[in-house]
mmCIF file of C-alpha atoms in Angstrom:
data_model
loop_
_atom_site.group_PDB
_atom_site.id
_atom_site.type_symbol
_atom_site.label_atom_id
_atom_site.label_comp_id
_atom_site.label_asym_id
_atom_site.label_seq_id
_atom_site.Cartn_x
_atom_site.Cartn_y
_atom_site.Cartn_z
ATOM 1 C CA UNK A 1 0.000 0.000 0.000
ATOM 2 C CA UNK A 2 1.609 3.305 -0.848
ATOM 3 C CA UNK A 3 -0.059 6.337 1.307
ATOM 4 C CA UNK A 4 1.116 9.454 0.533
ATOM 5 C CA UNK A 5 3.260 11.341 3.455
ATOM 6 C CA UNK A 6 2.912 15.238 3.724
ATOM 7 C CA UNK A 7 4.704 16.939 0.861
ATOM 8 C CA UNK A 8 8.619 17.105 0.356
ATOM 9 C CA UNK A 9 8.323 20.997 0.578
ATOM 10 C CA UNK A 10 6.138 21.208 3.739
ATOM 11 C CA UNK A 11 8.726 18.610 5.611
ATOM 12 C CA UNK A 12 11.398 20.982 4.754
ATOM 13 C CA UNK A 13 9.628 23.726 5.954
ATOM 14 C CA UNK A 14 8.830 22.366 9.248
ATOM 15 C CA UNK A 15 12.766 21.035 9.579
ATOM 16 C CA UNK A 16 13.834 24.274 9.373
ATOM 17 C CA UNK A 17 11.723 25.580 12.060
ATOM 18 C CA UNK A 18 12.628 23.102 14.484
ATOM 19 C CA UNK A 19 16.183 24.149 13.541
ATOM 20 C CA UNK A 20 15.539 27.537 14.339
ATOM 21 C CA UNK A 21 13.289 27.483 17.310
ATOM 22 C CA UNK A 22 12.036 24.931 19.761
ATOM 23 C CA UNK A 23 8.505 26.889 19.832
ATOM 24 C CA UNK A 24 7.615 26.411 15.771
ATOM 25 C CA UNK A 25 4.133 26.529 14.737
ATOM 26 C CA UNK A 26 2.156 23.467 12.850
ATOM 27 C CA UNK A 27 1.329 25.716 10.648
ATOM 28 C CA UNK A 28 3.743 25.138 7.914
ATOM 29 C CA UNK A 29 2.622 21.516 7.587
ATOM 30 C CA UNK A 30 -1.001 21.752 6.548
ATOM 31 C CA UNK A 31 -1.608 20.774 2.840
ATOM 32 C CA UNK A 32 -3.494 23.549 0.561
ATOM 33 C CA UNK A 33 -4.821 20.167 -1.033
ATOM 34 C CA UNK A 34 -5.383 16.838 0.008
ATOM 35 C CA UNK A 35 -1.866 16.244 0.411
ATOM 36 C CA UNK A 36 -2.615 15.518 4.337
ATOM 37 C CA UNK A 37 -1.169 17.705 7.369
ATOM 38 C CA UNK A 38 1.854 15.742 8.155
ATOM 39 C CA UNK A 39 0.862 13.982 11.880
ATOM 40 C CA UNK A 40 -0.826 11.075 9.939
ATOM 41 C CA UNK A 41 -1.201 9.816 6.396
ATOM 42 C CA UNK A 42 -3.241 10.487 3.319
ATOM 43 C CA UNK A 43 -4.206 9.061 0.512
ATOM 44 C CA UNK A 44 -4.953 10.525 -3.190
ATOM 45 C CA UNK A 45 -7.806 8.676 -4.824
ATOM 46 C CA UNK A 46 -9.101 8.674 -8.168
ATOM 47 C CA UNK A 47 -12.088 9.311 -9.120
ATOM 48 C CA UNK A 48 -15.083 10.091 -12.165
ATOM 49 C CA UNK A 49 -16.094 14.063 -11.640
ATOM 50 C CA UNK A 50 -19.178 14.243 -14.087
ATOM 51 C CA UNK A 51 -21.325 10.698 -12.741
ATOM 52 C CA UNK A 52 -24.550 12.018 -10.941
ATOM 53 C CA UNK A 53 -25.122 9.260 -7.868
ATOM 54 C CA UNK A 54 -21.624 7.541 -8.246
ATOM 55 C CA UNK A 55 -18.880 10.571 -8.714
ATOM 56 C CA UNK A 56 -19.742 14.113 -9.189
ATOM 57 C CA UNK A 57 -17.894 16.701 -8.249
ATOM 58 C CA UNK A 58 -20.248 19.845 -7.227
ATOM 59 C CA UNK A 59 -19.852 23.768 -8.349
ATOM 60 C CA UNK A 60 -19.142 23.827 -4.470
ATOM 61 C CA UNK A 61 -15.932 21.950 -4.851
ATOM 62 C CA UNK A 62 -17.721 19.196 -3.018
ATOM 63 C CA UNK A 63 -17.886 15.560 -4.134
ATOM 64 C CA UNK A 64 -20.556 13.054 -3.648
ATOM 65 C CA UNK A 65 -21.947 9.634 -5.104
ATOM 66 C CA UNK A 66 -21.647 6.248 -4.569
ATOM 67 C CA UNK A 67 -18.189 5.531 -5.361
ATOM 68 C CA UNK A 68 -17.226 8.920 -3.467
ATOM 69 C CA UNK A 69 -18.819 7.479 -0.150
ATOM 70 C CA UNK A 70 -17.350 3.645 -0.791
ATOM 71 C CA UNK A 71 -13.776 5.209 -1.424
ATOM 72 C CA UNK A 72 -14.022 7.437 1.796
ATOM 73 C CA UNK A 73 -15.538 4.165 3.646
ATOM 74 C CA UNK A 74 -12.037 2.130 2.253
ATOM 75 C CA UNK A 75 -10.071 5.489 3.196
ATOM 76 C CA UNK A 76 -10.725 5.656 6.962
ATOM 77 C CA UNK A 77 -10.404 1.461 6.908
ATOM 78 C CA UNK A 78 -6.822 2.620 6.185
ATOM 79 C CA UNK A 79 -6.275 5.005 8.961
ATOM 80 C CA UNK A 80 -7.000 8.510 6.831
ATOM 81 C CA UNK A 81 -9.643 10.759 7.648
ATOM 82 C CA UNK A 82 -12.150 12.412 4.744
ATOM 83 C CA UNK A 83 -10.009 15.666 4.700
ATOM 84 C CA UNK A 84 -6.590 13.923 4.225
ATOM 85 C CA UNK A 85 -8.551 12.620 0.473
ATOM 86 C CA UNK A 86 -7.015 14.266 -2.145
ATOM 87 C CA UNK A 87 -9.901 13.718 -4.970
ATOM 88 C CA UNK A 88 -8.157 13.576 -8.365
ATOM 89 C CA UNK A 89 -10.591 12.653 -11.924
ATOM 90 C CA UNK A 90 -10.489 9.807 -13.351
ATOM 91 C CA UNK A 91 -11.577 9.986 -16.741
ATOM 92 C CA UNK A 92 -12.031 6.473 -18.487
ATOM 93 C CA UNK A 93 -9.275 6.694 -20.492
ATOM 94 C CA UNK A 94 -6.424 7.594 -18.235
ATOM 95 C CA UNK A 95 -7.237 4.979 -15.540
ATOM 96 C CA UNK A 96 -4.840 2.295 -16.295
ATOM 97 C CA UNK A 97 -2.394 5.843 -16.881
ATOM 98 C CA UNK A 98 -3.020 6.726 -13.539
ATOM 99 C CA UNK A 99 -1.900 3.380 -11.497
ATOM 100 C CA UNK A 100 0.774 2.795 -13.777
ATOM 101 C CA UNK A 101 2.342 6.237 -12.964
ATOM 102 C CA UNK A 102 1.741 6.436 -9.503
ATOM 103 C CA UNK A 103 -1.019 9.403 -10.145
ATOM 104 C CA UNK A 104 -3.369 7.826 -7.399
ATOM 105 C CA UNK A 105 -3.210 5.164 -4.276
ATOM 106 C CA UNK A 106 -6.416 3.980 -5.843
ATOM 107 C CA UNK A 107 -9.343 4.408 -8.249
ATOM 108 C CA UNK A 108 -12.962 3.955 -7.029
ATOM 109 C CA UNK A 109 -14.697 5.287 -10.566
ATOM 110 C CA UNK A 110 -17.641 2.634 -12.116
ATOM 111 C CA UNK A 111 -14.709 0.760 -13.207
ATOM 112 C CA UNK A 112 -15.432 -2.557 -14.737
ATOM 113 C CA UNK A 113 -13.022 -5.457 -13.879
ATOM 114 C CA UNK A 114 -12.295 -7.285 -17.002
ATOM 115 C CA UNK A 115 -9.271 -9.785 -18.415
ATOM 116 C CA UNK A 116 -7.691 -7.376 -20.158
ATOM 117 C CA UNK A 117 -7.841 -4.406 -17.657
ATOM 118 C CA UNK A 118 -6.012 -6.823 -15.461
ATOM 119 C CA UNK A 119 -3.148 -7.685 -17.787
ATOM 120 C CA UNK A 120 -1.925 -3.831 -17.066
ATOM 121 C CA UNK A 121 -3.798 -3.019 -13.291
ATOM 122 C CA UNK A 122 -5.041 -5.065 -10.416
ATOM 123 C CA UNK A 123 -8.456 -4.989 -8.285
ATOM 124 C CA UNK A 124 -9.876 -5.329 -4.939
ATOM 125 C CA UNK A 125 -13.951 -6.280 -5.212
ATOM 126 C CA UNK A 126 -15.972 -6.343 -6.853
ATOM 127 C CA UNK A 127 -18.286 -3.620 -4.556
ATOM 128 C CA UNK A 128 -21.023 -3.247 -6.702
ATOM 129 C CA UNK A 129 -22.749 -5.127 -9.719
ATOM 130 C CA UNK A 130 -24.288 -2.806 -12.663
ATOM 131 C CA UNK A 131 -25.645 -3.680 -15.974
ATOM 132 C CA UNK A 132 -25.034 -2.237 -19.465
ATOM 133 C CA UNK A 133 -28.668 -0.405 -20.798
ATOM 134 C CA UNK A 134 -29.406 2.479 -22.654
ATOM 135 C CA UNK A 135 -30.878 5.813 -21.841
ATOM 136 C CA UNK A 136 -32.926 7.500 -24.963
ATOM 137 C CA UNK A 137 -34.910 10.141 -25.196
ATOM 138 C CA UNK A 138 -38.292 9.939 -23.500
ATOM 139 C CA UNK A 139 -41.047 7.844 -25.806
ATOM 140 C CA UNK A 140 -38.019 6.345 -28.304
ATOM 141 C CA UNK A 141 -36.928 3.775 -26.630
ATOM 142 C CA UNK A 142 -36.205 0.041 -28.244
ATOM 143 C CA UNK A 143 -37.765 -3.479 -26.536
ATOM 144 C CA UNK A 144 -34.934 -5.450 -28.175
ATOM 145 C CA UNK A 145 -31.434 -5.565 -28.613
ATOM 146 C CA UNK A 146 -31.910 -5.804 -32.657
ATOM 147 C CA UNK A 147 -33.661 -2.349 -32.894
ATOM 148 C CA UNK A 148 -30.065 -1.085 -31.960
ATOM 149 C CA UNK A 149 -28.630 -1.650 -35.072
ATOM 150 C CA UNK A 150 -30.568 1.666 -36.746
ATOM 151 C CA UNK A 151 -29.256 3.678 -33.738
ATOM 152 C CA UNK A 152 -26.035 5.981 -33.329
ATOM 153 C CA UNK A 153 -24.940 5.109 -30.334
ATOM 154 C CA UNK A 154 -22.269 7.285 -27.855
ATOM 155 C CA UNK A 155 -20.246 6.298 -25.056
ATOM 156 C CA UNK A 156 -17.040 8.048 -23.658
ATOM 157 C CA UNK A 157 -13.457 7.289 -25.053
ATOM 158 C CA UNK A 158 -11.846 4.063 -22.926
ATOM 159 C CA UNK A 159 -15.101 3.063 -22.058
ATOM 160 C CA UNK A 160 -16.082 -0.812 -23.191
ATOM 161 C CA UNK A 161 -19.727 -0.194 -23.269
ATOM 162 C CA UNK A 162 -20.330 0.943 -26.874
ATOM 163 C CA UNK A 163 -18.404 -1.059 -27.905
ATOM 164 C CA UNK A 164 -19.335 -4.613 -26.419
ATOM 165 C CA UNK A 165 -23.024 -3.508 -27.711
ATOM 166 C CA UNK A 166 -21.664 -3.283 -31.462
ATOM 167 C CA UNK A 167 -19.861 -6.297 -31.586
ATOM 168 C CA UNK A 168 -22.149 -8.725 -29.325
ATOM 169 C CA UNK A 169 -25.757 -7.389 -30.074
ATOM 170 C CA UNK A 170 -25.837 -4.633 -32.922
ATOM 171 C CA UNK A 171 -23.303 -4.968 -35.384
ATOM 172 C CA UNK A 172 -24.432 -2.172 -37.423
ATOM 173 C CA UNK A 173 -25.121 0.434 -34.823
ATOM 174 C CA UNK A 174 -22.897 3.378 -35.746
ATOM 175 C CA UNK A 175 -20.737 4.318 -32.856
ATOM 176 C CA UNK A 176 -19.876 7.865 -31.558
ATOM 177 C CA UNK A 177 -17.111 8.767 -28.797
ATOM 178 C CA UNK A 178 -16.603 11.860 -26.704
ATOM 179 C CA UNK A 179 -14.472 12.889 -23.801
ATOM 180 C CA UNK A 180 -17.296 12.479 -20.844
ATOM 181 C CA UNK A 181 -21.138 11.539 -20.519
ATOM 182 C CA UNK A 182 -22.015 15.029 -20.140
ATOM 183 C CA UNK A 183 -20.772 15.608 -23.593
ATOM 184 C CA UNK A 184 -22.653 12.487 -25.157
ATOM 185 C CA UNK A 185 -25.818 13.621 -22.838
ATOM 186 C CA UNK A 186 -25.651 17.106 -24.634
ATOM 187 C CA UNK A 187 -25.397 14.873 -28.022
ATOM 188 C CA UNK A 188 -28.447 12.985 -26.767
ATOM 189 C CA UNK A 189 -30.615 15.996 -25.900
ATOM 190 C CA UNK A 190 -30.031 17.812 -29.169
ATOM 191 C CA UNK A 191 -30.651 14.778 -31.557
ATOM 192 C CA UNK A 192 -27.128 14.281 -32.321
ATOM 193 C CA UNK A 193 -26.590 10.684 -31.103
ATOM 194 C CA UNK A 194 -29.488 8.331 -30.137
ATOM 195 C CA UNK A 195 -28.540 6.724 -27.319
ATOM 196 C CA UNK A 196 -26.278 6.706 -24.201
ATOM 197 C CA UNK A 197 -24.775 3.649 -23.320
ATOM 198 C CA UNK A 198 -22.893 3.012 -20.438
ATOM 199 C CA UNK A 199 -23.959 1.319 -17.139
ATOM 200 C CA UNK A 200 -27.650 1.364 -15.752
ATOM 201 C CA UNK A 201 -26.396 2.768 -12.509
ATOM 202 C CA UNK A 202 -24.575 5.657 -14.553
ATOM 203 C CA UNK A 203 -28.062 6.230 -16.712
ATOM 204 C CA UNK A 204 -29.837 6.338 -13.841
ATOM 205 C CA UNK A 205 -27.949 8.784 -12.242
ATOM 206 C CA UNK A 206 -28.657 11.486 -14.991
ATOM 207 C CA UNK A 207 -32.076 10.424 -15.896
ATOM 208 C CA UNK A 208 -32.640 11.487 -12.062
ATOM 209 C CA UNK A 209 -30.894 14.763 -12.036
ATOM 210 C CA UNK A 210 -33.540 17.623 -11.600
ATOM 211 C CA UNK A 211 -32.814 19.098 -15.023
ATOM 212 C CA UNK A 212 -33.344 15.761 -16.712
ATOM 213 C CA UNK A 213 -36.460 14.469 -15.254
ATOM 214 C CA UNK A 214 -38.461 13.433 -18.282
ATOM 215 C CA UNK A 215 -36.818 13.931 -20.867
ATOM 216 C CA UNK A 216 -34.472 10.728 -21.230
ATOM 217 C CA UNK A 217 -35.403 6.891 -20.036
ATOM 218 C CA UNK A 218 -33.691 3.754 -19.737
ATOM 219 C CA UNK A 219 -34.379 1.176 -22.406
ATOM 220 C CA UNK A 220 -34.388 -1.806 -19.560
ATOM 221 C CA UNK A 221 -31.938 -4.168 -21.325
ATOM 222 C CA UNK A 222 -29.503 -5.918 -19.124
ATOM 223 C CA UNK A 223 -26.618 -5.758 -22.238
ATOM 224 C CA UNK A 224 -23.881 -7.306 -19.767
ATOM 225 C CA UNK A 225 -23.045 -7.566 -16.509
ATOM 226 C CA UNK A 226 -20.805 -5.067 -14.594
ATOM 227 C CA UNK A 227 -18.966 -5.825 -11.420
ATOM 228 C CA UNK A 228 -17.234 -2.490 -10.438
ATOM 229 C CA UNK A 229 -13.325 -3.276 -8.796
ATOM 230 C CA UNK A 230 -11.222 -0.991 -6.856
ATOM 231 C CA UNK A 231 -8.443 -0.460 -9.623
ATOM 232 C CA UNK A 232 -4.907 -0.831 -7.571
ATOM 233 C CA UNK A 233 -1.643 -1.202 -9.110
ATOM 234 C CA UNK A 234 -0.625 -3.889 -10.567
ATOM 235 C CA UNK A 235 0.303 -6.825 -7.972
ATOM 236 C CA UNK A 236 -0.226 -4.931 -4.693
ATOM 237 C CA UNK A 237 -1.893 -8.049 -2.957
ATOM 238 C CA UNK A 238 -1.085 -6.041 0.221
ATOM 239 C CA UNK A 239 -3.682 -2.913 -0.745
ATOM 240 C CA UNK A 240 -6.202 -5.452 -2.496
ATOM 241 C CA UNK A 241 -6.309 -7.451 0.968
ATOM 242 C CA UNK A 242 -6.590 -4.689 3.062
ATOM 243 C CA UNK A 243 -9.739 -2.700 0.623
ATOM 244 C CA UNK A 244 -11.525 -6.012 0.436
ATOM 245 C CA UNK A 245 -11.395 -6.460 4.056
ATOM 246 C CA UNK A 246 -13.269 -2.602 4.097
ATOM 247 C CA UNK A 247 -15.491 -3.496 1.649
ATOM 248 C CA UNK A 248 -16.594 -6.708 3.622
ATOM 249 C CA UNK A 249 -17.261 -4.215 6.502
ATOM 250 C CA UNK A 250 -18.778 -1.903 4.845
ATOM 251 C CA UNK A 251 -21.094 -4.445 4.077
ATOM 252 C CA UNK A 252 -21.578 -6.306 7.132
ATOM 253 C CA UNK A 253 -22.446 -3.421 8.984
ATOM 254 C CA UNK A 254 -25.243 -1.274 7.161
ATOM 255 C CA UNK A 255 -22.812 1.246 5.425
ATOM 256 C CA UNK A 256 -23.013 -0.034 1.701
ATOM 257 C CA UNK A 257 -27.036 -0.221 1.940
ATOM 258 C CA UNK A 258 -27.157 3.165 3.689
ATOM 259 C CA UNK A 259 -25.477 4.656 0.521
ATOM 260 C CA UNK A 260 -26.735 3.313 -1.825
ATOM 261 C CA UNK A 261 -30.404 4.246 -0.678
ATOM 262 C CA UNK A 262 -28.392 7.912 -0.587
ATOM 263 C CA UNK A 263 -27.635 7.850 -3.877
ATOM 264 C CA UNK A 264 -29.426 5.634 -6.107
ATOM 265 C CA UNK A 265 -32.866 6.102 -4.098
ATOM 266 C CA UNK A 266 -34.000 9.529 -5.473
ATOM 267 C CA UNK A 267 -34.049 7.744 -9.091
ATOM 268 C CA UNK A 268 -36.111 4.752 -8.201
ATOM 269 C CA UNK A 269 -32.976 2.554 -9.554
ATOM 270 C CA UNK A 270 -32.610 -0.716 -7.927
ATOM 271 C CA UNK A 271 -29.700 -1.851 -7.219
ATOM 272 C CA UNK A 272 -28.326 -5.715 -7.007
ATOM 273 C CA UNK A 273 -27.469 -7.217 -3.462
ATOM 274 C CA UNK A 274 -23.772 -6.654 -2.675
ATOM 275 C CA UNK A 275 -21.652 -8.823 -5.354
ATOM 276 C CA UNK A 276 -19.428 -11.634 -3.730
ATOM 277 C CA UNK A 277 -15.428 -10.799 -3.493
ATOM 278 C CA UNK A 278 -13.685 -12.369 -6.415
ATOM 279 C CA UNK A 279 -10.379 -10.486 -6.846
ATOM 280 C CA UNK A 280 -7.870 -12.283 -3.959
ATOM 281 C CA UNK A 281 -4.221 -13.020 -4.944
#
């Protein structure tokens, strides 16, 4: 497990005080950031900034959702409090980019576990199971999986979900990327793509935000199954022990329930029972 110590600069700083007088301040050693405030560890966690109900980060500077409340859960299993969480994005894309460069501790951010995601990263989980759908504008919905093929469909670059429904289900569905869901939401409001598809729990999250209500719906097809991991880097058993053993916990003693009746309630979405732990070295 690598937690991140106060910053190189900071430790200086509060050397050189003790150098010069017995009677320094603390002050020197509080982060700006989330970089911690020196008397105990922190961690830097990745995250997705633009998921309603899993990560969203607020025009407050605040961040909530489900994966925000399961990562802070993990967090204080390790010994770091909520404001010793340095919150860093986590855009699809640059996950694997991330753990590989030592960019996070970990990455809590509706991220699948697949084969080939762990021939570069590892995982701790799964915490949660979600299921590929699609969200469409209100009243144009599909019943079947074949009705996809005369559909544009977007998803966000390094995501697997628009792809998996070309190539298993609608082989002639044209595919369009962007950068974020927002962006392909946008696209789906103004008639430029015809349907989101990522993850129900994702679709539901924006279907439910106050500025969306009625004007998009989920199709109801269960594409594929989704069982979200805590990405870690590759071969820390020691991390991937210690997060499933929070995870259980969280769990066993009410805390995964309570939020995900905090953030999945106000859209009526339904989420599976907790998923059993399959990533153990």
């Amino acid at each position: 497990m690598k937690l991140r110590k106060a910053s190189a600069l900071a430790a200086a700083v509060l050397a050189l005080s003790l150098t010069a007088t017995a009677c320094g301040s603390n002050d020197d050693d509080e982060g700006s950031g989330g970089g911690g405030s020196g008397d105990g560890d922190s961690l830097t966690i990745g995250i997705k900034f633009d998921q309603p109900g899993l990560g969203l980060k607020t025009p407050e500077g605040d961040y909530t959702g489900f994966d925000v409340d399961v990562a802070t859960y993990i967090a204080g299993k390790l010994g770091v409090s909520p404001e010793n969480i340095e919150w860093v994005e986590a855009p699809s894309a640059e996950r694997e980019n991330l753990l590989k460069r030592g960019d996070v501790d970990f990455i809590v951010a509706s991220y699948s576990i697949t084969d080939e995601r762990k021939e570069q990263v590892s995982f701790a989980g799964p915490y949660f199971m979600a299921h590929q759908d699609l969200l469409m504008r209100a009243g144009e919905g599909v019943s079947n999986p074949d009705e996809i093929n005369d559909l544009t469909l977007c998803s966000v670059t390094g995501s697997t979900s628009a792809q998996h429904v070309h190539d298993d289900f609608a082989p002639d569905a044209q595919l369009q990327e962007f950068g974020t869901y927002s962006e392909c939401l946008t696209g789906l409001e103004s008639g430029a793509v015809d349907a989101l598809t990522t993850d129900d729990s994702i679709l539901a999250g924006y279907a439910a935000q106050e500025q969306n209500q009625g004007k998009f719906e989920l199709a109801g097809l269960e594409l594929s199954d989704e069982p979200y991991g805590v990405g870690i880097p590759h071969g820390d058993t020691e991390l991937q022990e210690q997060i499933n053993d929070a995870i259980r916990e969280m769990e066993e003693d009410g805390s995964w329930q309570e939020a995900i009746e905090r953030n999945f309630g106000p859209a009526n979405y339904e989420a599976e029972e907790a998923p059993e732990i399959t990533e153990t070295s």
